[in-house]
CSV table of C-alpha atoms and ligand atoms in Angstrom, one decimal:
chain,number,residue,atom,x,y,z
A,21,UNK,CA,-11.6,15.3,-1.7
A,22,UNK,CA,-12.4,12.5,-0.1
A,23,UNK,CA,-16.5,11.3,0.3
A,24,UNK,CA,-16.6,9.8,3.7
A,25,UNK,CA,-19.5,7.0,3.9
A,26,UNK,CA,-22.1,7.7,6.4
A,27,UNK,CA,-23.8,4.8,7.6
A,28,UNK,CA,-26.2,5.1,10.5
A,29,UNK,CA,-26.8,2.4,12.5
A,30,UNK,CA,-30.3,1.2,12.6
A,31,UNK,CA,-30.0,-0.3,16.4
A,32,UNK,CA,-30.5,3.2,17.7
A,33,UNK,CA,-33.8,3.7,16.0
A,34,UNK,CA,-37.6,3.7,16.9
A,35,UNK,CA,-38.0,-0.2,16.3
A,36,UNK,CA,-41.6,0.3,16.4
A,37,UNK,CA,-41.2,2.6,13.9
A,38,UNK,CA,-39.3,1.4,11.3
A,39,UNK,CA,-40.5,2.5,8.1
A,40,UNK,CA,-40.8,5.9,9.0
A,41,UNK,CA,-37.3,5.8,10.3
A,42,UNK,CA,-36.2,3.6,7.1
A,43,UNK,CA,-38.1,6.3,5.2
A,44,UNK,CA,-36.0,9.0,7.0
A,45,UNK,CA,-33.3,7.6,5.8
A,46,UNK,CA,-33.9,7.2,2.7
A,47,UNK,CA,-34.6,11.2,2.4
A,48,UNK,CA,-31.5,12.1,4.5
A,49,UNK,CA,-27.9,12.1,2.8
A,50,UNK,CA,-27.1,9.0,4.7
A,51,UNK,CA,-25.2,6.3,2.3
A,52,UNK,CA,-26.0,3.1,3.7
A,53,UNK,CA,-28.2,1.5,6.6
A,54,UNK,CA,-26.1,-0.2,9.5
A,55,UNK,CA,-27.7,-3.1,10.1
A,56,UNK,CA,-26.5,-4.7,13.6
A,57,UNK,CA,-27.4,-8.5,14.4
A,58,UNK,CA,-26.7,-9.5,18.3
A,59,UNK,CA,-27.4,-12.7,19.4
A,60,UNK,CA,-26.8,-13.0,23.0
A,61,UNK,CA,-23.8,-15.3,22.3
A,62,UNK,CA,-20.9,-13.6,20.8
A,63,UNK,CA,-21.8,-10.5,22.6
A,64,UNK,CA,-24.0,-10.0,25.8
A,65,UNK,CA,-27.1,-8.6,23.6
A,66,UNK,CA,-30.4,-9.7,21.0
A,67,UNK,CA,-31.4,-6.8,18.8
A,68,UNK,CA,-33.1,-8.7,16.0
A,69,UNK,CA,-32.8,-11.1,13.2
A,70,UNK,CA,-33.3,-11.9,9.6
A,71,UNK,CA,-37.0,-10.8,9.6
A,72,UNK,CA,-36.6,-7.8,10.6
A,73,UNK,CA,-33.6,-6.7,8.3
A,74,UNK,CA,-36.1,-8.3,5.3
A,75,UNK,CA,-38.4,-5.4,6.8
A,76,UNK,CA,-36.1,-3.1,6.6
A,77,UNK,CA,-34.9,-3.8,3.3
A,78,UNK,CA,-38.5,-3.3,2.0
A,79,UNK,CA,-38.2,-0.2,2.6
A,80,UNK,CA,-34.6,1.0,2.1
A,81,UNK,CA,-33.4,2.2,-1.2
A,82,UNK,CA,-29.6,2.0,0.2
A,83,UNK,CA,-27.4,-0.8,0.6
A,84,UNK,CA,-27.5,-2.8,3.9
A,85,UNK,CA,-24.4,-2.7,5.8
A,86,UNK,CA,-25.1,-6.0,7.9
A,87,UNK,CA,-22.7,-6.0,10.9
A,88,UNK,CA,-22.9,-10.1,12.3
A,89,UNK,CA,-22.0,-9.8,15.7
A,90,UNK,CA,-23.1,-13.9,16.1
A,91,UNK,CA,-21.6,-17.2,16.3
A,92,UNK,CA,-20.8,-19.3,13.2
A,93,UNK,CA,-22.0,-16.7,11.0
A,94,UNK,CA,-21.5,-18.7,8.1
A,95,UNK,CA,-24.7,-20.6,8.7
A,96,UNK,CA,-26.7,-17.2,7.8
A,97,UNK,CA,-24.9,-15.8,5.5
A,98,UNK,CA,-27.6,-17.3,2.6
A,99,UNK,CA,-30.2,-16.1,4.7
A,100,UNK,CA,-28.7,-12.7,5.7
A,101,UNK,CA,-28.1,-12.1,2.1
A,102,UNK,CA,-31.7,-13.1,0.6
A,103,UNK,CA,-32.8,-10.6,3.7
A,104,UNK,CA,-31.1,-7.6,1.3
A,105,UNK,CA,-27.7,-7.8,2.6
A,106,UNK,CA,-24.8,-6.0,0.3
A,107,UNK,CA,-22.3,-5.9,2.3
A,108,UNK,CA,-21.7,-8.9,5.0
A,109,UNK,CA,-19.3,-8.2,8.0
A,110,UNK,CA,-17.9,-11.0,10.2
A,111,UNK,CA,-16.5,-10.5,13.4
A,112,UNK,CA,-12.1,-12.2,13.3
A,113,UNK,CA,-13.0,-13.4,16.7
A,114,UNK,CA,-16.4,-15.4,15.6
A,115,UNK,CA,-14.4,-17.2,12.6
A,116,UNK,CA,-12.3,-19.9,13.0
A,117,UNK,CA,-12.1,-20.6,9.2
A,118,UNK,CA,-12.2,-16.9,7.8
A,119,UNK,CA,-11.0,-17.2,4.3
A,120,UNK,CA,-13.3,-19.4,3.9
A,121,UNK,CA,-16.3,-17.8,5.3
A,122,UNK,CA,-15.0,-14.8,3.4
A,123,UNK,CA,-15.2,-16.8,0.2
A,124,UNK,CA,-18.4,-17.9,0.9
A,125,UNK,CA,-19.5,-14.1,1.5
A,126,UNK,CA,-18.1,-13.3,-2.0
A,127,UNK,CA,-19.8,-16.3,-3.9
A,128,UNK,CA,-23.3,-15.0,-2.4
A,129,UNK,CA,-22.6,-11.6,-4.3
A,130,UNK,CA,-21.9,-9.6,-1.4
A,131,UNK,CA,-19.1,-7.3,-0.7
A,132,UNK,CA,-17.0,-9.0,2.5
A,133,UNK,CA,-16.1,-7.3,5.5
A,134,UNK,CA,-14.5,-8.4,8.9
A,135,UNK,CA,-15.0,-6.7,11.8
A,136,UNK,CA,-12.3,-6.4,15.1
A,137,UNK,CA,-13.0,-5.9,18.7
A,138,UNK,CA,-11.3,-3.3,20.5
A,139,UNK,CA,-8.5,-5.7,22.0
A,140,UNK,CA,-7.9,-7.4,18.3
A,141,UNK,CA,-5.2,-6.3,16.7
A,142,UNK,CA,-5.1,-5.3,12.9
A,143,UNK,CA,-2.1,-7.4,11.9
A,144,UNK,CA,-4.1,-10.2,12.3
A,145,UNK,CA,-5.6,-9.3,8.7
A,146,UNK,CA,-2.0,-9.6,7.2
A,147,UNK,CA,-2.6,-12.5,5.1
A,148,UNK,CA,-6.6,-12.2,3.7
A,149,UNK,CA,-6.7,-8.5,3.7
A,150,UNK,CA,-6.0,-8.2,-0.2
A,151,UNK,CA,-9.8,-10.3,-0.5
A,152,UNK,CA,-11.6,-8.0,2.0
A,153,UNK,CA,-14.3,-4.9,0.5
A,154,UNK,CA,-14.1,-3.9,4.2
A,155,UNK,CA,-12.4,-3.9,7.5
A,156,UNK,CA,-15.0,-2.5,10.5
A,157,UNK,CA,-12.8,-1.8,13.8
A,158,UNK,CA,-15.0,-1.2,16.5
A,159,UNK,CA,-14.5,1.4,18.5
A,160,UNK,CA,-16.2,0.1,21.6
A,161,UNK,CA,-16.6,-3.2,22.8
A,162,UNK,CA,-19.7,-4.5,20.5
A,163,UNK,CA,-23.2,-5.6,21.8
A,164,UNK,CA,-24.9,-2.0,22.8
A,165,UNK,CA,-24.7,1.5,21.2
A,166,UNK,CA,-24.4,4.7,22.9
A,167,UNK,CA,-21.2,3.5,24.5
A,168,UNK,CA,-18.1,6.1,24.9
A,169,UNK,CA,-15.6,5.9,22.0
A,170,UNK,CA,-12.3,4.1,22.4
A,171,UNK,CA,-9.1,6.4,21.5
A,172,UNK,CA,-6.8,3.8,20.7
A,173,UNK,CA,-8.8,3.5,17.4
A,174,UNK,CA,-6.9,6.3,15.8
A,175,UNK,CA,-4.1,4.1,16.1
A,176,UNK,CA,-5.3,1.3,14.6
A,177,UNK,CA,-6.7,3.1,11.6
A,178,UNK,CA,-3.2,4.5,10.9
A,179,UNK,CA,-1.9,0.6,11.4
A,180,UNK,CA,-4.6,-0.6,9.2
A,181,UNK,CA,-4.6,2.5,6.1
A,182,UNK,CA,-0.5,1.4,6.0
A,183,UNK,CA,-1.2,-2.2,5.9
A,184,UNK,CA,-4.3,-1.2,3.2
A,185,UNK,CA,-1.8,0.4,1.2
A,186,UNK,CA,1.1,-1.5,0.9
A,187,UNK,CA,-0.7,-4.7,0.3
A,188,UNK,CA,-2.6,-3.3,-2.7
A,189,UNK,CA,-5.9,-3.8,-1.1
A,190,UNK,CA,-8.8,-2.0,-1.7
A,191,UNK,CA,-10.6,-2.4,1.4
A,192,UNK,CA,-12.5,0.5,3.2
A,193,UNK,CA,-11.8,1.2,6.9
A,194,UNK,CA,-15.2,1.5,8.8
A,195,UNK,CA,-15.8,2.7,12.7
A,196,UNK,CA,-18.0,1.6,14.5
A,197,UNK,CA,-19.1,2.8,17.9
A,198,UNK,CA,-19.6,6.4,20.0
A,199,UNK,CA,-19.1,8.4,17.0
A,200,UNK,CA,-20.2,11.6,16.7
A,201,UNK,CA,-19.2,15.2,15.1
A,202,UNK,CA,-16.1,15.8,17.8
A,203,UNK,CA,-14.2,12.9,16.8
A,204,UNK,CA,-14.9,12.2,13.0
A,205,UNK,CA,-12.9,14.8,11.7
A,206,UNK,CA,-10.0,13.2,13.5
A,207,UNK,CA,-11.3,9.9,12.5
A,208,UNK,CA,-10.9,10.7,8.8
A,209,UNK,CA,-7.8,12.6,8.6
A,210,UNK,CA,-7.0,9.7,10.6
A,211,UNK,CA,-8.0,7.2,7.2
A,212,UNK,CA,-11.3,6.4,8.1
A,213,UNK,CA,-13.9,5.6,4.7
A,214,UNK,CA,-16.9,4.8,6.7
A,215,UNK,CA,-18.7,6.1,9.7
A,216,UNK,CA,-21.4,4.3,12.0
A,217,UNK,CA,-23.6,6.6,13.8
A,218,UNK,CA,-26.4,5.1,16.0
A,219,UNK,CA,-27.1,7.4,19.3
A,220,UNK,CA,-25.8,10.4,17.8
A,221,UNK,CA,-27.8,10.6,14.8
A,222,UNK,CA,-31.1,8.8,16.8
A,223,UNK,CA,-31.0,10.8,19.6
A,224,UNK,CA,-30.4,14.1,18.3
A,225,UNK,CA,-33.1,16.4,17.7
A,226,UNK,CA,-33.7,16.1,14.1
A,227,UNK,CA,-31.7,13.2,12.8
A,228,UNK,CA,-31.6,13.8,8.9
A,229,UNK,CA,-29.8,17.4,9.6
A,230,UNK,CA,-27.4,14.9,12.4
A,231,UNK,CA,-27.0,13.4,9.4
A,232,UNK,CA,-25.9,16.1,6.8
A,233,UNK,CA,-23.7,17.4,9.5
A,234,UNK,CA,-21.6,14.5,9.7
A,235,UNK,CA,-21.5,14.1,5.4
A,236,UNK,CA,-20.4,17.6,5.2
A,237,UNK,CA,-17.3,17.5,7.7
A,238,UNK,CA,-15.1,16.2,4.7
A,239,UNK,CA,-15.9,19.3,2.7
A,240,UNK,CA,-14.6,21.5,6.1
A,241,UNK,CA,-11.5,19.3,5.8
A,242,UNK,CA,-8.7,19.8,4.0
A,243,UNK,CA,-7.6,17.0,1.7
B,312,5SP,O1,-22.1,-2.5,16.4
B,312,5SP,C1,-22.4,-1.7,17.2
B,312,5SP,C2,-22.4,-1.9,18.7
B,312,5SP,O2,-22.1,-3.2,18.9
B,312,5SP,C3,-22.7,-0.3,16.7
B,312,5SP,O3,-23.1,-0.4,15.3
B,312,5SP,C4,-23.6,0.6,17.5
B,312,5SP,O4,-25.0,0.4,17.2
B,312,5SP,C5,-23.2,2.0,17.2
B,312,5SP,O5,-24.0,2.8,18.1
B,312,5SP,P1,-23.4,4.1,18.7
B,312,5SP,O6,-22.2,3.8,19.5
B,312,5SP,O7,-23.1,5.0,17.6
B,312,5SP,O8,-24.5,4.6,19.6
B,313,FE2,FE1,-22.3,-2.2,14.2
């Protein structure tokens, strides 16, 4: 059986209360904290920067999943990683030099992920997919949660679990954007490792049970 990584995304949560909802966390069977950095540049949207991950991280006792959706990323990777960073995703589309920047993600001691927009397709990881930890395909357009969930995704996780497989890699396929408990059954069978969950966990009534829901639907699936 599968364990599907549930990883829910910070941007949805009381920013004025972030310890208490770091702390929620922490309790809840959530696996990692999603961790998303706009900057009004690469998409139409600021959430926050390296401070406040740091203050996150003070409190977390799970790895950050830090999701870069900036320019030139490569000039805060350091920074992003001394903030508690474990695993660094860049966005294909923000990279003009990716292997590199991937290699410079790796030499930090972080796991390296890339992350594609909608309209990006996944056989543009052909040739560096065998050195990524992790391949995020958004599943809206990135820059604001509690948008509606793209279908074509299912697609592109079949595409991209083939792709996964033939080339050897071990790479885990994360989904980011409008999911919640209707479509991540199909989302795994599908070959997704990794779910993001920001309004559906946040905005539910009592988040850490939103939270054991989603963990539990692989043990309702069969594998
Ligand atoms: O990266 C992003 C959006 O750009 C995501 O991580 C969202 O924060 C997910 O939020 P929901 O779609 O689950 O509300
Ligand atoms: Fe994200």
């Amino acid at each position: 059986m599968k364990n599907t990584i549930i990883a829910p995304s910070v941007l949805a949560s009381d920013f004025a209360n972030l310890e208490s909802e770091s702390k929620m966390l922490n309790r809840s069977e959530a696996d990692w904290f999603h961790i998303d950095i706009m900057d009004g540049r690469f998409v139409p949207n600021i959430s926050f920067g390296i401070p406040v991950t740091a203050a996150i991280n003070k409190h977390a006792d799970k790895p950050l999943d830090v999701h870069l959706m900036i320019v030139e990323p490569e000039k805060y990777l350091e920074d992003f990683k001394n903030a508690g960073a474990e695993i660094l995703t860049v966005h294909y589309e923000a990279c003009t030099h990716l292997h590199r920047t991937i290699g410079q993600i790796k030499e930090l001691g972080c796991k390296a992920g890339v992350a594609l927009n909608p309209h990006t397709p996944v056989s543009v990881l052909e040739d560096i997919i065998a050195d990524l930890d992790l391949v995020c395909i958004m599943s809206v357009n990135p820059g604001f949660g509690g948008q509606k969930f793209i279908p074509n995704t299912y697609a592109k996780i079949e595409k991209l679990a083939k792709m996964i497989k033939e080339s050897g890699s071990s790479a885990l396929i994360e989904i980011d954007g409008g999911v919640n408990e209707q479509n991540a059954p199909d989302l795994i069978k599908a070959g997704a490792d990794v779910l993001v969950a920001g309004s559906f966990v946040f905005n539910s009534e009592d988040p850490e049970n939103t939270i054991k829901k989603l963990k539990s639907i692989n043990n309702t699936l069969v594998s």
